[in-house]
Short mmCIF file of C-alpha atoms in Angstrom, two decimals:
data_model
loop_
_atom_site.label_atom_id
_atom_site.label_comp_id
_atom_site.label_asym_id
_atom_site.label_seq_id
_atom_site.Cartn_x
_atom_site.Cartn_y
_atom_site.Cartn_z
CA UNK A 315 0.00 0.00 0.00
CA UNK A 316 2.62 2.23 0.71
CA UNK A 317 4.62 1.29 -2.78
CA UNK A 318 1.23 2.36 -3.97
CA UNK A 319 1.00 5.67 -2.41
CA UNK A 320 4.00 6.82 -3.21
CA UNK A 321 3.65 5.60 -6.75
CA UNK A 322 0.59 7.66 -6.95
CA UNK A 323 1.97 10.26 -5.19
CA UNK A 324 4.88 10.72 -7.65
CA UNK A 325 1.85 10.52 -10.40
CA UNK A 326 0.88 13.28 -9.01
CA UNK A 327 3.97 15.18 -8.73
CA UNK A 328 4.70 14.79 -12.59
CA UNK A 329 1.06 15.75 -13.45
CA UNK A 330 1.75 18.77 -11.72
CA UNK A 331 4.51 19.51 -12.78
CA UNK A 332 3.47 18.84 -16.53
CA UNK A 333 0.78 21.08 -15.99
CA UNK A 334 2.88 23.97 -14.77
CA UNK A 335 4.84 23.30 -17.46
CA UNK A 336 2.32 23.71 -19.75
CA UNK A 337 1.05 27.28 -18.47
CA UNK A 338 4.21 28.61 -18.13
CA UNK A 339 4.37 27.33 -22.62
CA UNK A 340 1.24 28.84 -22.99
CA UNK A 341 2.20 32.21 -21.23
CA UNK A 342 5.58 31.86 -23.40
CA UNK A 343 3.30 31.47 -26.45
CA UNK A 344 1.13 34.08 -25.38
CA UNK A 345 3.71 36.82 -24.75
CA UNK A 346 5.43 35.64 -28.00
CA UNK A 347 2.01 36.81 -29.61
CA UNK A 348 1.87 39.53 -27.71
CA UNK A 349 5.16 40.98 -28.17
CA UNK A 350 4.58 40.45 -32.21
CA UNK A 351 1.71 41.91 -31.94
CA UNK A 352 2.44 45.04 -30.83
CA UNK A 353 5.58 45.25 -33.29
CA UNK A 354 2.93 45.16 -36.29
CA UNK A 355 0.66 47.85 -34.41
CA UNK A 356 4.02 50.01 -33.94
CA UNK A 357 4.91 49.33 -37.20
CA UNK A 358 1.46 50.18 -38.78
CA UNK A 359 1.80 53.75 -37.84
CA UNK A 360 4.22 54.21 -40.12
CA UNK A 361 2.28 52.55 -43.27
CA UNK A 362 -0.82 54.95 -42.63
CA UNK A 363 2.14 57.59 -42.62
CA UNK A 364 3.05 56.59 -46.16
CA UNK A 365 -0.46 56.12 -47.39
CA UNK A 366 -0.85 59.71 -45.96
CA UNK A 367 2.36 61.10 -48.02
CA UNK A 368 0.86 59.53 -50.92
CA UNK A 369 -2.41 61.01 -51.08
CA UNK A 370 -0.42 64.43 -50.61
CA UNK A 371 1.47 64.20 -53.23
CA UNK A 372 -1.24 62.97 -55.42
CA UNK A 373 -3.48 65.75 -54.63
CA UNK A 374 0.05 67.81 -55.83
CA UNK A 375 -0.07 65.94 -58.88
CA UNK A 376 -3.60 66.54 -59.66
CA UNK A 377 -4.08 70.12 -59.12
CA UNK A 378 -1.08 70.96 -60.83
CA UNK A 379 -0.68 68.67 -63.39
CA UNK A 380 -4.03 66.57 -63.92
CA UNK A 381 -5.08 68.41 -66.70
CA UNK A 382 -2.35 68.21 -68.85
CA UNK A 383 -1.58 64.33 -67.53
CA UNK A 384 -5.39 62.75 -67.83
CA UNK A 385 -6.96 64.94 -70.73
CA UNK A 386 -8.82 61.39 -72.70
CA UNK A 387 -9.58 60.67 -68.95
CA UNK A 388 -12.82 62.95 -68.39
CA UNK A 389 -15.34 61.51 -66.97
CA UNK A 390 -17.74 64.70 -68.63
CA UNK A 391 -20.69 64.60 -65.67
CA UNK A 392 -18.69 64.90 -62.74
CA UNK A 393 -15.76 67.17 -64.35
CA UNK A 394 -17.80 69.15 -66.61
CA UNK A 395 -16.53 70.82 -69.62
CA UNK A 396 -12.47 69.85 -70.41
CA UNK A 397 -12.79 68.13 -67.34
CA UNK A 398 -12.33 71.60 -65.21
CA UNK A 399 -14.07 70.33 -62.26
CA UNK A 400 -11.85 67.24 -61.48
CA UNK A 401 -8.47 69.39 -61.39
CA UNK A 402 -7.27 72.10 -59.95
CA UNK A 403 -8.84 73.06 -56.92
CA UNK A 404 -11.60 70.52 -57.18
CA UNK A 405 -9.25 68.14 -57.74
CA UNK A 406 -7.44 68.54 -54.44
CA UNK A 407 -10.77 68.45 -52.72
CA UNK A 408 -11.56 64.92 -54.65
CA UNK A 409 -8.45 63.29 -53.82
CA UNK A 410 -8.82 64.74 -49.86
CA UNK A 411 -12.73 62.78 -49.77
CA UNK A 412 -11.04 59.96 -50.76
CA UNK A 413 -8.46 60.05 -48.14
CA UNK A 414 -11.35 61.21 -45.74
CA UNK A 415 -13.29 58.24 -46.37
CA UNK A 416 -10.80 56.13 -45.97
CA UNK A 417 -8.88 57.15 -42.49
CA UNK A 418 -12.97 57.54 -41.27
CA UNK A 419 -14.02 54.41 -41.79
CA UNK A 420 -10.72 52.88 -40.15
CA UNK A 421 -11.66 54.81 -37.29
CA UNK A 422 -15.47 52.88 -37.60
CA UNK A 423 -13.86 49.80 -37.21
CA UNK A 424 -10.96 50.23 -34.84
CA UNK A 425 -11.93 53.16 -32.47
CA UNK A 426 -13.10 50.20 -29.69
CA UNK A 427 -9.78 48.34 -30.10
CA UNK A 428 -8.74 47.75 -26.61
CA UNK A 429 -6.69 44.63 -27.11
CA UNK A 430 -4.25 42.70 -28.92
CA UNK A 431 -5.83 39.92 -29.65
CA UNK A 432 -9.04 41.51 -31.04
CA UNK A 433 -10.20 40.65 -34.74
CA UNK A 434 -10.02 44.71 -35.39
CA UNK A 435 -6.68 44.97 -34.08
CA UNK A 436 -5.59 42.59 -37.03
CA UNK A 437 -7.25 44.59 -38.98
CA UNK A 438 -5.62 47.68 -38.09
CA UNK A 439 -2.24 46.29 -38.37
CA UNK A 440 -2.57 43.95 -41.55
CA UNK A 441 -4.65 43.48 -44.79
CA UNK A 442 -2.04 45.85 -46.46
CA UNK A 443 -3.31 44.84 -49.87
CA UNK A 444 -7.13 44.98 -49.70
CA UNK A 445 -6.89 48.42 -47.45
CA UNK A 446 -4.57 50.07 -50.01
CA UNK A 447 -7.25 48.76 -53.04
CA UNK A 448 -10.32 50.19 -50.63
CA UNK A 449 -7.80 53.49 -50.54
CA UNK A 450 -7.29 53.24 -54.74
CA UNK A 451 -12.07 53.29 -54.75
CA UNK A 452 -12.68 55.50 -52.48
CA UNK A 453 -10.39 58.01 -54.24
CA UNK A 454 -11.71 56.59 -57.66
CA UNK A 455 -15.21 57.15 -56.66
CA UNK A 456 -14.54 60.32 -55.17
CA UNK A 457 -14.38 61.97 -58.89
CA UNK A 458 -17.81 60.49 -59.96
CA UNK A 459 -19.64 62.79 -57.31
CA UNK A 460 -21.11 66.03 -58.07
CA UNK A 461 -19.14 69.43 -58.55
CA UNK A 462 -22.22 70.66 -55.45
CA UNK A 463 -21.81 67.44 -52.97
CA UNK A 464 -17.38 68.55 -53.67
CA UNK A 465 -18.26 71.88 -52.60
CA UNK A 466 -19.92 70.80 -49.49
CA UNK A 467 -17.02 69.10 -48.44
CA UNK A 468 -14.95 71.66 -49.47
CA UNK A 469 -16.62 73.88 -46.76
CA UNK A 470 -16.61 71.14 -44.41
CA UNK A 471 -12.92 70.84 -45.04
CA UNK A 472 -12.79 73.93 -43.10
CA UNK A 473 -14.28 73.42 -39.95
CA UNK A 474 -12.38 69.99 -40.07
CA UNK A 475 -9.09 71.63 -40.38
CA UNK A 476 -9.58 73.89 -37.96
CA UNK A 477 -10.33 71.28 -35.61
CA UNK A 478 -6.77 69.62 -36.46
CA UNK A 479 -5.05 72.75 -35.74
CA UNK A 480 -6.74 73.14 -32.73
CA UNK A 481 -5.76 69.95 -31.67
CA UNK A 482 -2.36 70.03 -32.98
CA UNK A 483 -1.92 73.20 -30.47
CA UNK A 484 -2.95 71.13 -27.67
CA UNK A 485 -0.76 68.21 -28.93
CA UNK A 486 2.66 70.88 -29.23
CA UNK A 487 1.76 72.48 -25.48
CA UNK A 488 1.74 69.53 -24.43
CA UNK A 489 4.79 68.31 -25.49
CA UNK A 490 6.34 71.69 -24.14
CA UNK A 491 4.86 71.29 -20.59
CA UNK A 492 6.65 67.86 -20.50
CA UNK A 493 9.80 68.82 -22.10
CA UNK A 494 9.58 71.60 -19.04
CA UNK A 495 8.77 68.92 -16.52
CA UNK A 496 11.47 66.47 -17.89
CA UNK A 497 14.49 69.24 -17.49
CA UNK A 498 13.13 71.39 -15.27
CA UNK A 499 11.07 69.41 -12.68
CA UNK A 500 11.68 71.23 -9.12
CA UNK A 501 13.98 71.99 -6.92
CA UNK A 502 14.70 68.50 -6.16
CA UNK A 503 16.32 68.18 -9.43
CA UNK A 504 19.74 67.94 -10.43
CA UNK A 505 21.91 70.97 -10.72
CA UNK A 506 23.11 69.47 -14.06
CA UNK A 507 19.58 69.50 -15.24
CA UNK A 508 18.38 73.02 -14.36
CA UNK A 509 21.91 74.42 -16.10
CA UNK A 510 20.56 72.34 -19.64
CA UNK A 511 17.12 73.92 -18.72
CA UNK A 512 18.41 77.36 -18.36
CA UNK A 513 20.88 76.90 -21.14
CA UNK A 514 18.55 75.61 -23.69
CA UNK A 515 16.01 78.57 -22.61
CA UNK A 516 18.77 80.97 -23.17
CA UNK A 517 18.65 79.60 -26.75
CA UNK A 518 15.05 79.36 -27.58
CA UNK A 519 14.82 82.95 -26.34
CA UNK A 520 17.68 84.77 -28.47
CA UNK A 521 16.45 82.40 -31.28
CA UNK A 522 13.05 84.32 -30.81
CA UNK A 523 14.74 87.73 -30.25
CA UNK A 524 16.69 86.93 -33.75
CA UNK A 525 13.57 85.93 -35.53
CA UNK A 526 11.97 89.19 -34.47
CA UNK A 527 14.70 91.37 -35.64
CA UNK A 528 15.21 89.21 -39.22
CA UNK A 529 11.33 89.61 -39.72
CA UNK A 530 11.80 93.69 -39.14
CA UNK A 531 14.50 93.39 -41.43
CA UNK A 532 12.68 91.97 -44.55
CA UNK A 533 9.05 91.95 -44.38
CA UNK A 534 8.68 95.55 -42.40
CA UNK A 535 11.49 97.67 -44.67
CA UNK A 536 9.05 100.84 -44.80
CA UNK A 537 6.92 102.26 -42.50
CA UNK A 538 4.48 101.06 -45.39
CA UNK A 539 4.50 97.76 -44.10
CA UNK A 540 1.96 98.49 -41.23
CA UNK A 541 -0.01 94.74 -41.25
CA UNK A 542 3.55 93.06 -41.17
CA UNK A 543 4.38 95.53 -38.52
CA UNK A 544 1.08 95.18 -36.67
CA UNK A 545 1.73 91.31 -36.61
CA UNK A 546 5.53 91.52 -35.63
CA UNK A 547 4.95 93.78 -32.97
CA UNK A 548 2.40 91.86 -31.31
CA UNK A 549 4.54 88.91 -30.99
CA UNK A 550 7.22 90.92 -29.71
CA UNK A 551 4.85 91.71 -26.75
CA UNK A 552 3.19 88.33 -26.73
CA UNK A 553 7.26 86.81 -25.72
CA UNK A 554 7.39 89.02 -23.33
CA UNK A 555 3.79 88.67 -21.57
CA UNK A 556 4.66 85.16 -21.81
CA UNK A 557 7.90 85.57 -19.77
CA UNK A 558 6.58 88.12 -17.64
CA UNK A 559 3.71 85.99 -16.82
CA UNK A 560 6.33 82.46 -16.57
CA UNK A 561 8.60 84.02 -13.78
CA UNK A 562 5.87 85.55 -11.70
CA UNK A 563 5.88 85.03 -8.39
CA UNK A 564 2.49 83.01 -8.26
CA UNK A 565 3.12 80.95 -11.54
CA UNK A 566 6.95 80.37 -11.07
CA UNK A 567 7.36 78.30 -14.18
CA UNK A 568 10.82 79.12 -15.14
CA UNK A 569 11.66 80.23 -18.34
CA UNK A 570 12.03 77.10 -20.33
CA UNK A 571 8.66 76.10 -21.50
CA UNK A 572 8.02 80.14 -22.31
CA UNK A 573 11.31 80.37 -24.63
CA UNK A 574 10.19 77.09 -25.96
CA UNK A 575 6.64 78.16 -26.33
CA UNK A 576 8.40 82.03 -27.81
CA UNK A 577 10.08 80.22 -30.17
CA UNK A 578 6.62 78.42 -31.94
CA UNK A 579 4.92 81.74 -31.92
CA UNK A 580 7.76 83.11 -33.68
CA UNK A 581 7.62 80.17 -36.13
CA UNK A 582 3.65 80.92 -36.73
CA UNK A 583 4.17 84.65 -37.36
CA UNK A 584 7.27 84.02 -39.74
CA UNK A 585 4.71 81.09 -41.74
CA UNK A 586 1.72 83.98 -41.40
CA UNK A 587 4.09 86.62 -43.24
CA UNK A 588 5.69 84.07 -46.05
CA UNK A 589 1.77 83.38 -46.64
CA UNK A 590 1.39 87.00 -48.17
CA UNK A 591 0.74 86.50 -51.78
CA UNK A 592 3.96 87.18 -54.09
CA UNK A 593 2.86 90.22 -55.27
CA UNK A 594 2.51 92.18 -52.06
CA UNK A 595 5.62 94.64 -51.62
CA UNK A 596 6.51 93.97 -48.18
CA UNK A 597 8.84 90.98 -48.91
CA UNK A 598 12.20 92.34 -50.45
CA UNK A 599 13.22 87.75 -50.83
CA UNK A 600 10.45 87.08 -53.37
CA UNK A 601 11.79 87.13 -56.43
CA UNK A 602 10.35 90.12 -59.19
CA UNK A 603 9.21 87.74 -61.52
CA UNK A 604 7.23 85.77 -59.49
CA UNK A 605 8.97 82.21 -60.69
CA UNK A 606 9.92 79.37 -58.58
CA UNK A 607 12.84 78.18 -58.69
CA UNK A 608 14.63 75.29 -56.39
CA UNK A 609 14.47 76.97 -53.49
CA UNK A 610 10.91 77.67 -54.11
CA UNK A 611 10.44 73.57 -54.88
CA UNK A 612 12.62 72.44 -51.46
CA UNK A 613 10.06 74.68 -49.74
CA UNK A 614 7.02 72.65 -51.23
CA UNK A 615 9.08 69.49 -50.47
CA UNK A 616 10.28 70.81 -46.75
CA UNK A 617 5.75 71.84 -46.51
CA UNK A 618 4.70 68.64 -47.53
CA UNK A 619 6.57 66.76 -45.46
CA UNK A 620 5.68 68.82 -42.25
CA UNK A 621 1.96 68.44 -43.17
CA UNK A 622 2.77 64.49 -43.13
CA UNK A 623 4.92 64.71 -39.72
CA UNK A 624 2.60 67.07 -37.79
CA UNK A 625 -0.37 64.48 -38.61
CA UNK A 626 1.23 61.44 -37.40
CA UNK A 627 2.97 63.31 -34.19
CA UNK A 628 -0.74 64.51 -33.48
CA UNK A 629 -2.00 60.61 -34.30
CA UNK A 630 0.13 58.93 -31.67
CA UNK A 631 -0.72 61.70 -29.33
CA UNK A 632 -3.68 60.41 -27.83
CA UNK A 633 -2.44 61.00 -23.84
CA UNK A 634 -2.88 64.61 -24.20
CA UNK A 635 -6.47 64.23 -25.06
CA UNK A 636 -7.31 62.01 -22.22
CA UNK A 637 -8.94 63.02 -18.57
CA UNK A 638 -7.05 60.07 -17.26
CA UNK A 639 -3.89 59.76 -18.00
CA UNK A 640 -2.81 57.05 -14.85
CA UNK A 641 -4.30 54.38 -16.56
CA UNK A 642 -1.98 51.26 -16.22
CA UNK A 643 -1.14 49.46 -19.17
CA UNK A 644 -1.34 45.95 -19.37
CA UNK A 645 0.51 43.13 -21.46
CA UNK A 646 -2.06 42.84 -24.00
CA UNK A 647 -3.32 46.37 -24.02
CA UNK A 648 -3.55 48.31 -27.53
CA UNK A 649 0.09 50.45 -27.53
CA UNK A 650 -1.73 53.66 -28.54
CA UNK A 651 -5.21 54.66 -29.40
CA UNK A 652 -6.45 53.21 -32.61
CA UNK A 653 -9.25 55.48 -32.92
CA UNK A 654 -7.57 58.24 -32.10
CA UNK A 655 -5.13 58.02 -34.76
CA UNK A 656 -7.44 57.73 -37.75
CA UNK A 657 -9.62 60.29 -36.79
CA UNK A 658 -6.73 62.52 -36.19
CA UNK A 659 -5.21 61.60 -40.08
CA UNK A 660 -8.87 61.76 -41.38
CA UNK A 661 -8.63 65.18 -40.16
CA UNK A 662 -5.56 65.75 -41.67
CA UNK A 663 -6.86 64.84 -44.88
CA UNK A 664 -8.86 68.17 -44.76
CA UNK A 665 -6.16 69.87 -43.52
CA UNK A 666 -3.64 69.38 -46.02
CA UNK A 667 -6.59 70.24 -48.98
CA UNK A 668 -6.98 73.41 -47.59
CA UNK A 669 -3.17 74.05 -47.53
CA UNK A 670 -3.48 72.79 -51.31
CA UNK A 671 -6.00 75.30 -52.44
CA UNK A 672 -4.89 78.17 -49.77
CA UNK A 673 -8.26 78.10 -48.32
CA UNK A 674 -9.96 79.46 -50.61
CA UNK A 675 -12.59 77.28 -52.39
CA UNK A 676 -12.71 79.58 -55.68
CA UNK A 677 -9.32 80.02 -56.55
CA UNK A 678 -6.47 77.73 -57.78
CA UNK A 679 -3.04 77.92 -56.16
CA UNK A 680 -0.08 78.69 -58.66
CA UNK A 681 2.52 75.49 -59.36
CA UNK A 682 4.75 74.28 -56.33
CA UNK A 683 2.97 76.30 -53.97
CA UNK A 684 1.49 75.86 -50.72
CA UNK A 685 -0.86 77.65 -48.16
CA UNK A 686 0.06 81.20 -50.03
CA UNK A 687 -2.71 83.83 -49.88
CA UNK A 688 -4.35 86.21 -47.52
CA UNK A 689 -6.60 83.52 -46.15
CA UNK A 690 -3.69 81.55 -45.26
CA UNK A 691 -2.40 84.34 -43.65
CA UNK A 692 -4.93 85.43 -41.73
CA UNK A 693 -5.50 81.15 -40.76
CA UNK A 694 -2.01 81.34 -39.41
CA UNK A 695 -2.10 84.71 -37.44
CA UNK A 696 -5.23 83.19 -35.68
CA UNK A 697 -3.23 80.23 -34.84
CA UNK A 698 -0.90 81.98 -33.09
CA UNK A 699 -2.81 83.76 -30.75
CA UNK A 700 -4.54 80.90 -29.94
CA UNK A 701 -1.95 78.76 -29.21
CA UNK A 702 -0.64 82.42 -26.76
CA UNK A 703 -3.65 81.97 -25.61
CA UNK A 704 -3.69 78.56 -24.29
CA UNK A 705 -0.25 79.16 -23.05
CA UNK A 706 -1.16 81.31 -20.61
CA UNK A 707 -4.07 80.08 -19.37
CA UNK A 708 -1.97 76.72 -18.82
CA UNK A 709 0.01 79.11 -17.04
CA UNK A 710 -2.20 80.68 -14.77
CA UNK A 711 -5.51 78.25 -14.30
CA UNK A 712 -3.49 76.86 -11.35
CA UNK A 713 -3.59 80.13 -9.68
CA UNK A 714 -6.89 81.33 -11.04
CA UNK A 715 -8.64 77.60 -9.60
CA UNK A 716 -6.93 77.38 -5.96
CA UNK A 717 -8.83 79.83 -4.34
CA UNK A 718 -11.93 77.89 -5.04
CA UNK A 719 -9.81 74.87 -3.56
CA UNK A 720 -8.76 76.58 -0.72
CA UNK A 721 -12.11 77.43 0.28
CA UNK A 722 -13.83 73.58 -0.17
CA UNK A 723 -10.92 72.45 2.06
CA UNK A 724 -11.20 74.94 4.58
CA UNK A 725 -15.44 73.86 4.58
CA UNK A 726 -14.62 70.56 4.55
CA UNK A 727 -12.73 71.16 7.61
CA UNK A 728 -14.85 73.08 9.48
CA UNK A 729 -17.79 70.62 8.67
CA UNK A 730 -19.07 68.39 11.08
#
């Protein structure tokens, strides 16, 4: 009986043991999937980034070239007479409902992705071919609509890329505050790390104090001038509100993020002012006879490829956006938000058709140019204040809301 027990006992054992064995293979195999898993979402990202370049420079294509390329192509109800309707500006709005359609329906199916192992996070991060032949329709289909239905979308277009630049401000202040946080943090900090934070300020703020002064220099030469003036001047006093507001007592932010922040503003008033259309006599670079020439092509290059690198920094950027941000992620969790990210490019797809056509729905932008005109001006200005704006109110909404906490805590205390 004994020879027995201990026979049945070491049954026992080895079961056990085979069965441990056999979770710890099947939590091998099932970080193995895990861990490839999230390589192909990572490495999606980058393949809607592509898709995204290509529809760019295909909208390039078409507005400046379509006409001359596609002539026995005319589809004669959609594109009217010679085909006018399909090129051009309407062409750039065509190709951007394509791209619209596509990145929105993506986010249909993906936006309640929460896992790895869900059938639309496949989806998301395979089925290259049939996604890129659903892109080739939608675009396809896109010139058999209406010239009307086009210019509905083309006024749509403009809400939905003002929404993207809204949310690209929130997406670059964000990645200031943390930048500030990273070097910066408190006094605890390193003494290594507050001399990079005050050194790099240092720069970002004579950077801005250089851009102010080049700006004077060639887009303000006469008194003349008094809307590039007008704009220059007001971002002169918008860096220093900023830093004025930074190193108050109260706020006591340092003067990283605001240099940081200077420079950007600087950046959007510079992009406002290069806007102005070429004949305007306030820029004393543009050349007289109104030509590009290989500077004037790097620009379009240099553009494009911002338009494709501010969508996909925006796209990955869904922690900015969310009202908790201490979530904890687990092994098979989604890396970033899926829905997020194609909403984000499907609003990108408007943006970069109104940088096309300058925002302006009637006329056609010139060859190898981009976002030129007064509207794109004026689009730009805007931008900057508002991203001033939200600068300072991130600055001083801590001091503006702890009053109102003060006085809860101080009735919660006296409360019975």
């Amino acid at each position: 009986m004994s020879g027995s027990g201990a026979e049945a006992e070491a049954t026992a054992i080895h079961i056990s043991s085979s069965n441990s064995e056999l979770v710890q293979r099947v939590k091998a195999m099932n970080h193995v999937d895990c861990s490839e898993e999230k390589k192909k979402s990572l490495r999606a990202r980058y393949f809607y980034g592509i898709i995204f370049l290509i529809t760019n420079l295909t909208a390039w294509f078409i507005r400046d070239y379509g006409h001359t390329i596609f002539p026995p192509l005319y589809y004669k109800k959609a594109c009217g007479i010679r085909g006018r309707d399909c090129f051009q500006t309407l062409g750039v709005l065509r190709v951007s409902l394509g791209c619209f359609i596509f990145f929105f329906l993506m986010f249909l199916t993906t936006f309640s992705t929460r896992k790895l192992y869900e059938a639309s996070n496949k989806w998301h991060s395979g089925w290259w071919a049939l996604k890129f032949s659903f892109l080739v329709v939608s675009m396809v289909v896109s010139f058999f609509i209406p010239p009307g239905f086009i210019q509905i979308y083309g006024e749509l277009a403009r809400i939905g890329a003002g929404i993207f630049l809204l949310l690209q401000l929130v997406s670059v202040i964000e990645f200031i505050r943390w930048w500030n946080k990273y070097w910066a943090p408190d006094e605890q900090s390193k003494q290594s790390s507050c001399s990079i934070a005050l050194f790099t300020s240092t720069i970002f703020y004579v950077a801005s104090m250089c851009g102010i002064v080049f700006m004077y220099y060639f887009y303000a030469p006469r008194a003349s001038c008094s809307l590039n003036i007008f704009f220059i001047t007001w971002t002169a006093v918008l860096l220093i509100v900023m830093m004025a507001m930074s190193l108050h007592s109260k706020v006591n932010r340092g003067l990283l993020s605001s240099g940081i922040m200077a420079a950007y503003v600087v950046f959007l008033c510079w992009s406002a002012i290069r806007s102005e259309p070429a004949d305007d006599k306030c820029n004393i670079q543009k050349p007289e006879n109104g030509h590009g020439d290989w500077t004037t092509i790097l620009g379009f290059l240099i553009a494009i490829g911002a338009i494709v690198m501010a969508t996909f920094s925006t796209g990955i950027d869904s922690k900015s956006f969310q009202f908790r941000k201490d979530e904890v992620k687990l092994e098979d969790d989604i890396r970033y938000n899926y829905g997020f990210f194609h909403i984000i490019f499907s609003l990108g797809a408007m943006y970069f058709a109104m940088l096309f056509i300058s925002w302006n729905l009637q006329n056609s932008a010139s060859k190898w140019s981009i976002d030129v005109g007064w509207a794109s001006t004026w689009v730009k200005i805007i931008n900057e204040w508002f991203a001033a704006s939200i600068y300072m109110w991130k600055l001083i909404a801590p001091v503006v809301k702890q009053p109102k906490e003060s006085v809860q805590q101080i009735n919660d205390t006296n409360s019975p």
